[in-house]
Short mmCIF file of C-alpha atoms and ligand atoms in Angstrom, two decimals:
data_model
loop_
_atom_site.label_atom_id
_atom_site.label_comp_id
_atom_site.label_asym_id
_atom_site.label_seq_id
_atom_site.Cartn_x
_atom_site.Cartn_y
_atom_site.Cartn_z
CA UNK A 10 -15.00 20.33 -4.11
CA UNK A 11 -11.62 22.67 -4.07
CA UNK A 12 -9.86 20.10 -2.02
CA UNK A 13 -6.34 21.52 -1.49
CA UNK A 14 -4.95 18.23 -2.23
CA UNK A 15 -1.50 17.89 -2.88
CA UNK A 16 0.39 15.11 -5.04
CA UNK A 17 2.80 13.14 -2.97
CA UNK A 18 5.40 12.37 -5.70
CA UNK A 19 6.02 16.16 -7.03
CA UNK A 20 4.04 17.93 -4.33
CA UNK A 21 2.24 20.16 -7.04
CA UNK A 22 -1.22 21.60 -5.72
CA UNK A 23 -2.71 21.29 -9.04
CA UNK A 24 -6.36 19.98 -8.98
CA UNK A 25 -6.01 15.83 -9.02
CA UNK A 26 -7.88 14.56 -11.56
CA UNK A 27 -9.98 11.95 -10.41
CA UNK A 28 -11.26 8.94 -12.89
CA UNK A 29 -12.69 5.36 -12.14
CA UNK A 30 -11.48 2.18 -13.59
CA UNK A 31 -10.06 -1.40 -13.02
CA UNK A 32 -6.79 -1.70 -10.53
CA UNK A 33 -4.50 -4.54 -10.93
CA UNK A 34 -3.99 -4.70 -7.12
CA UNK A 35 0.03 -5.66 -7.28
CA UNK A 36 1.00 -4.68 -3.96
CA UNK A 37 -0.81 -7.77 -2.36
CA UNK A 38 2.39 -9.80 -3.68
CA UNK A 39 0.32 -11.50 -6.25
CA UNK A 40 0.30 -11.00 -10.05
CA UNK A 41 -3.57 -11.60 -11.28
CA UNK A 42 -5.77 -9.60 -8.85
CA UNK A 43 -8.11 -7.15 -10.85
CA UNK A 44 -9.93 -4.65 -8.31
CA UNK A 45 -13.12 -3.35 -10.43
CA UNK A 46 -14.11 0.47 -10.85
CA UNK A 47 -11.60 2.20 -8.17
CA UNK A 48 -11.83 5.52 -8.16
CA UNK A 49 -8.03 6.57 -8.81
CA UNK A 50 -6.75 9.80 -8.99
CA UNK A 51 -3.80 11.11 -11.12
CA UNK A 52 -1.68 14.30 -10.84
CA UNK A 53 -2.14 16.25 -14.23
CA UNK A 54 1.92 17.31 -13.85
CA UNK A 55 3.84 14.42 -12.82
CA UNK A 56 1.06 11.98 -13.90
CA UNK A 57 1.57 9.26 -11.18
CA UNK A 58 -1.32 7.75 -9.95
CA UNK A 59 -2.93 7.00 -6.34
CA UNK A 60 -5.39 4.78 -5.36
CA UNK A 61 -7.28 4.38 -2.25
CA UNK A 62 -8.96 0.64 -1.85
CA UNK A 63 -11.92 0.14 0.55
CA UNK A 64 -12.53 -2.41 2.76
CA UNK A 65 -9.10 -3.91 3.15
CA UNK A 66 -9.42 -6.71 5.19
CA UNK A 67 -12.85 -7.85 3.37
CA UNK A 68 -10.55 -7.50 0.54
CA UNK A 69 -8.27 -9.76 2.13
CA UNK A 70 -10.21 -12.18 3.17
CA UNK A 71 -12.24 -12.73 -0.44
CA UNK A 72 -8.43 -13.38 -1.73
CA UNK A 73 -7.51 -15.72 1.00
CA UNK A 74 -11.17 -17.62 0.26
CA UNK A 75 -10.03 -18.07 -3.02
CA UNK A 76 -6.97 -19.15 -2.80
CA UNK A 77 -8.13 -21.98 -0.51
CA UNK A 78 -10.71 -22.73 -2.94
CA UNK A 79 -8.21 -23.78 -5.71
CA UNK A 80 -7.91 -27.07 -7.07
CA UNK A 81 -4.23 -26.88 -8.41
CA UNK A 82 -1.43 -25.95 -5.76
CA UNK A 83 -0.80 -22.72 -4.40
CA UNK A 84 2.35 -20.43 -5.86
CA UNK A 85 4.89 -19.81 -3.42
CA UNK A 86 3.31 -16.17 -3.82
CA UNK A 87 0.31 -17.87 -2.61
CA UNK A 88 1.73 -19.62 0.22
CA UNK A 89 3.17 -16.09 1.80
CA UNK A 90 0.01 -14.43 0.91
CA UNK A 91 -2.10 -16.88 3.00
CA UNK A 92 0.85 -17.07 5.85
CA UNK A 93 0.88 -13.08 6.45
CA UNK A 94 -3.01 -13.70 6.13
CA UNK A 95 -2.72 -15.74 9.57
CA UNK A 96 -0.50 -12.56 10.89
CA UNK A 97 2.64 -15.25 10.63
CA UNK A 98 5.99 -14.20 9.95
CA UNK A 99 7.93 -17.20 8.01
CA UNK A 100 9.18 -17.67 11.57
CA UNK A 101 6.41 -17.99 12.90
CA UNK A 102 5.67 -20.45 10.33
CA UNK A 103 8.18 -22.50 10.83
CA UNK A 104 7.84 -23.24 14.15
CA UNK A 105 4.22 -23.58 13.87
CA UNK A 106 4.94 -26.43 11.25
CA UNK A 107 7.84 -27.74 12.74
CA UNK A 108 10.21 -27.08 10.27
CA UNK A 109 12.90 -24.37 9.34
CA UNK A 110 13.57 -20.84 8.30
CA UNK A 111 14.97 -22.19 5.23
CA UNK A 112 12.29 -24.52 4.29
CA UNK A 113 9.63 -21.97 4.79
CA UNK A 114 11.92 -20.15 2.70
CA UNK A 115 12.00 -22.28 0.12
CA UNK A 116 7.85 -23.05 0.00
CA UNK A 117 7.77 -19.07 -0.98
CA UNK A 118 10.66 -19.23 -3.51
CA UNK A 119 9.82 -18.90 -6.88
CA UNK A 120 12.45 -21.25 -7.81
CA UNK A 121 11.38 -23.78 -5.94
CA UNK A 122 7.68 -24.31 -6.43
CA UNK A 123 7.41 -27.82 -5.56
CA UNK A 124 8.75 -28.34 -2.11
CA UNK A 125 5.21 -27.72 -0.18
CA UNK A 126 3.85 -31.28 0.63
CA UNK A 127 0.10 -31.34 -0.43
CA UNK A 128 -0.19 -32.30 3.68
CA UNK A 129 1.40 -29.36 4.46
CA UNK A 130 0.00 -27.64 1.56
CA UNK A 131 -4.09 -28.56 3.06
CA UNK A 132 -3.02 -28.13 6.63
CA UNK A 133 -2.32 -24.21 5.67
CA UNK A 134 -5.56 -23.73 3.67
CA UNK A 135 -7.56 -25.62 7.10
CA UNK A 136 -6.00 -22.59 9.48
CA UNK A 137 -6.75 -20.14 6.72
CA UNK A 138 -10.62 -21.39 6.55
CA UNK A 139 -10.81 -21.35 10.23
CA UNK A 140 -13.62 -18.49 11.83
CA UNK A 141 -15.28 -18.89 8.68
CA UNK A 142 -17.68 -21.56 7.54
CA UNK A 143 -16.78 -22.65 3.64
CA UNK A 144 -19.22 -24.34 1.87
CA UNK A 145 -17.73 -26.86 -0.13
CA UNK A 146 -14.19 -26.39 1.77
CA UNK A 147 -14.46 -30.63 2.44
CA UNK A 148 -14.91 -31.10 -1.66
CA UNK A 149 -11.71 -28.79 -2.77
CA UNK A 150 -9.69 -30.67 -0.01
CA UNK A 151 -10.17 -33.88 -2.19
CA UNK A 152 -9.88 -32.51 -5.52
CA UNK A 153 -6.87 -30.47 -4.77
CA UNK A 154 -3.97 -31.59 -7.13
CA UNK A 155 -6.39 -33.21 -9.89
CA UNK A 156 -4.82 -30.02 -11.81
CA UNK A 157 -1.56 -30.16 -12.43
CA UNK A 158 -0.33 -27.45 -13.32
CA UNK A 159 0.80 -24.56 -11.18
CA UNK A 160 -1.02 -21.80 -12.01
CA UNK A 161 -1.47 -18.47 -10.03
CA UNK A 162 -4.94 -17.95 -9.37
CA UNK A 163 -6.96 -15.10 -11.45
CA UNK A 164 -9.51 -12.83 -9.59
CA UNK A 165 -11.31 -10.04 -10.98
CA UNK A 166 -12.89 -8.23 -7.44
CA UNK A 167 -16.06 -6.13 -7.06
CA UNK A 168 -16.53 -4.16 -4.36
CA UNK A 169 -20.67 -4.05 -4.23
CA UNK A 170 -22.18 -2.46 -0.80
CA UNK A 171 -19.80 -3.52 1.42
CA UNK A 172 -18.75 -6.62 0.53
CA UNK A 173 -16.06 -7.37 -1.91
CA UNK A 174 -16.87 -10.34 -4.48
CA UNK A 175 -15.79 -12.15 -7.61
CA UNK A 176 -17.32 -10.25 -10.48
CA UNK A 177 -19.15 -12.42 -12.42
ZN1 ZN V 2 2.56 14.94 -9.21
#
């Protein structure tokens, strides 16, 4: 194991410590995603820390299936995750919903939380659920909104075999 691996921040060749633990997964653009045990490794001299995540787009997907799933409205950081899900930019969205740049804008604004009609709202989780069968996809549809409250959606992530799932 004498990797030469170097640290990308301060370039020192000292050995990278590697340790396992929970990653709060931040760079998907959403605030409550815990990743459990990822190995990490840290650079014993400048002490930042790098992460590599497996199975990405399984990854992805398990967020996407849960955002669909919930019975309060999406965040607008919800609504952009499951739009760049589809591959959409907020063009592309736009068009495809036959509205504006600055409406889609505004559905992803923090400020404006509200301005997604629950039509609109259902009509984006329906594309998102496509090529995959969801069990009960027809029962969240109706209870959608029974919460009110706007509340970003909390998922602690295990990646067991191959598949990543909500730990339990
Ligand atoms: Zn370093």
């Amino acid at each position: 194991m004498e990797a030469k691996l170097k640290c990308f921040d301060c370039r020192s060749s000292e050995l990278i410590t590697e340790f396992i633990a929970n990653y709060r997964y931040d760079e998907c653009g959403l605030p409550n995603i815990i990743l459990k045990d990822i190995t990490q490794k840290r650079c014993p001299n400048c002490g930042s820390t790098f992460v590599s995540i497996p199975g990405m787009k399984g990854l992805h997907r398990s967020i996407a299936i849960a955002l669909i799933s919930k019975n309060s409205k999406l965040t607008p950081a919800e609504r952009r995750f499951l739009r760049k899900s589809l591959g959409w930019s907020a063009a592309d969205f736009a068009r495809k919903f036959h509205t504006s740049a600055p409406v889609v804008s505004r559905w992803e604004s923090e400020r404006m939380p509200n301005s997604m009609s629950t039509a609109n709202e259902l009509l984006l989780r329906v594309l998102v659920a496509q090529g995959q069968k969801i069990g009960n996809y027809q029962e969240h549809m109706e209870k959608i909104e029974l919460e009110r409250k706007i509340e970003p959606v909390q998922l602690i992530l295990n990646h067991t075999g191959r598949k990543w799932e909500e730990a339990t």
